[in-house]
């Protein structure tokens, strides 16, 4: 069964993920090459995004991403589902087609699938049409773990053409956090620009860009128009903030936040982009003229000729220029030294990281290199920290080993939830660099196994506070409190931190019972206390034990009951029967007492 995924649309278009190679039955797709079997170079893909499992029934898929869930036929799902022929799977910005059809060229299924992708039916003919040299930008490199739609023969060489068809328009980022990025665009479409990967067509990783910042439209005739979507920092075209939809050309510079880009028409003749800053034009060379012999004129007396106004103006400008230069030259020797107050580099870095108390740094002024270590709580905190550091001009490069605590919690909780003994335990981060394990375990054996696992596998054991409650130990502690209070008629039950009290107690011990309730609510691990115990009057024998004892004989002395035979044993007044004191014997009833409660056994 040649099960495989084919990328139909998105940045990985044309990629094939094959589930038939090797002896594996489980594959992980994600962005992290350390944990994923198939790596997708896409910022919207999680480290571990989806898991595929092969069984006798077929290929099952399970979603592993909470931020950007995997979709099957545009629908979200919680439990693993079985994939069928033709299912569409959305992973990040790439849509895959699931197929079990043979991949051999010439098959009907091959032509249906790869014809839609725009792939050439005859690769040799396609190569003949692309004999122009290809630059490094045009080459496509795929991870060796993937298969391509062409067969591999011997060593792989760079393809002479791009597998991704060229779009007629190209959005090129020339400044900002995404500088150098290039995104292809089509005619007759609109693109939403912003930083929200769930709602935007083009995503900028720029903290100064709004979630939905602007909309760029290209009509079928190639006319481009940009509109601001009520963004916080506005949209700027050629230095002017736009208030309404504005037409743009490939010569226009557009700024959203700190990101600056332009749109290039790849079908138009390529020209040098005009910069409005400089208006210099080189002088045109004058053509040689034929020598003309001027007629001989009589000499004139220049002293008597009037001076033209343009000479007066020109002479005054020259004199003013020399005067300014003369004064400026001498002012260099008379001016006082100007001191510019500048903050020390370490002080500026401390101010940028003031919000992130669990992050420490080391800065080398000579190389401009900054080292960061520590913890932040969420991915958003990490991006904000990086943005603040990037605004400091004297930092040349940054290396960091900053840990995102929410990713650590997520990874450990996935393991705990998958073990039946530890399912009631979870790990959270109340503050950066601090971890707390909470929940309930049934036995001390399960607690010991959990501690051994955390010791070996949890990377920050010295920062972990263990507040896991063991029901076995908690129940023993609570039963001892009931015994100390002398309330033997009260029964205590414990379930996941909930305490339930039943039975009876002497109303003379009401105060002791109230104290017991207060102590139970203060014990660590007790979530709630439910009281169903009933107070009984001292002279009321409200607990009937007739069904538990068989009375086979009663003896009297001086007309009063003296002894009785209970369950084949002889007991006299004052003896203990199963912890209860025998207090009275009559022909009809035998009375007993324990902890202020009275019990009775009917003899008839």
PDB file of C-alpha atoms in Angstrom, residues 80 137 552-553:
ATOM      1  CA  UNK A  80      -6.639  10.050  15.832  1.00  0.00           C
ATOM      2  CA  UNK A 137      18.371  31.462  -5.616  1.00  0.00           C
ATOM      3  CA  UNK A 552     -29.132 -17.937  71.903  1.00  0.00           C
ATOM      4  CA  UNK A 553     -29.615 -17.420  75.653  1.00  0.00           C
TER       5      UNK A 553
END
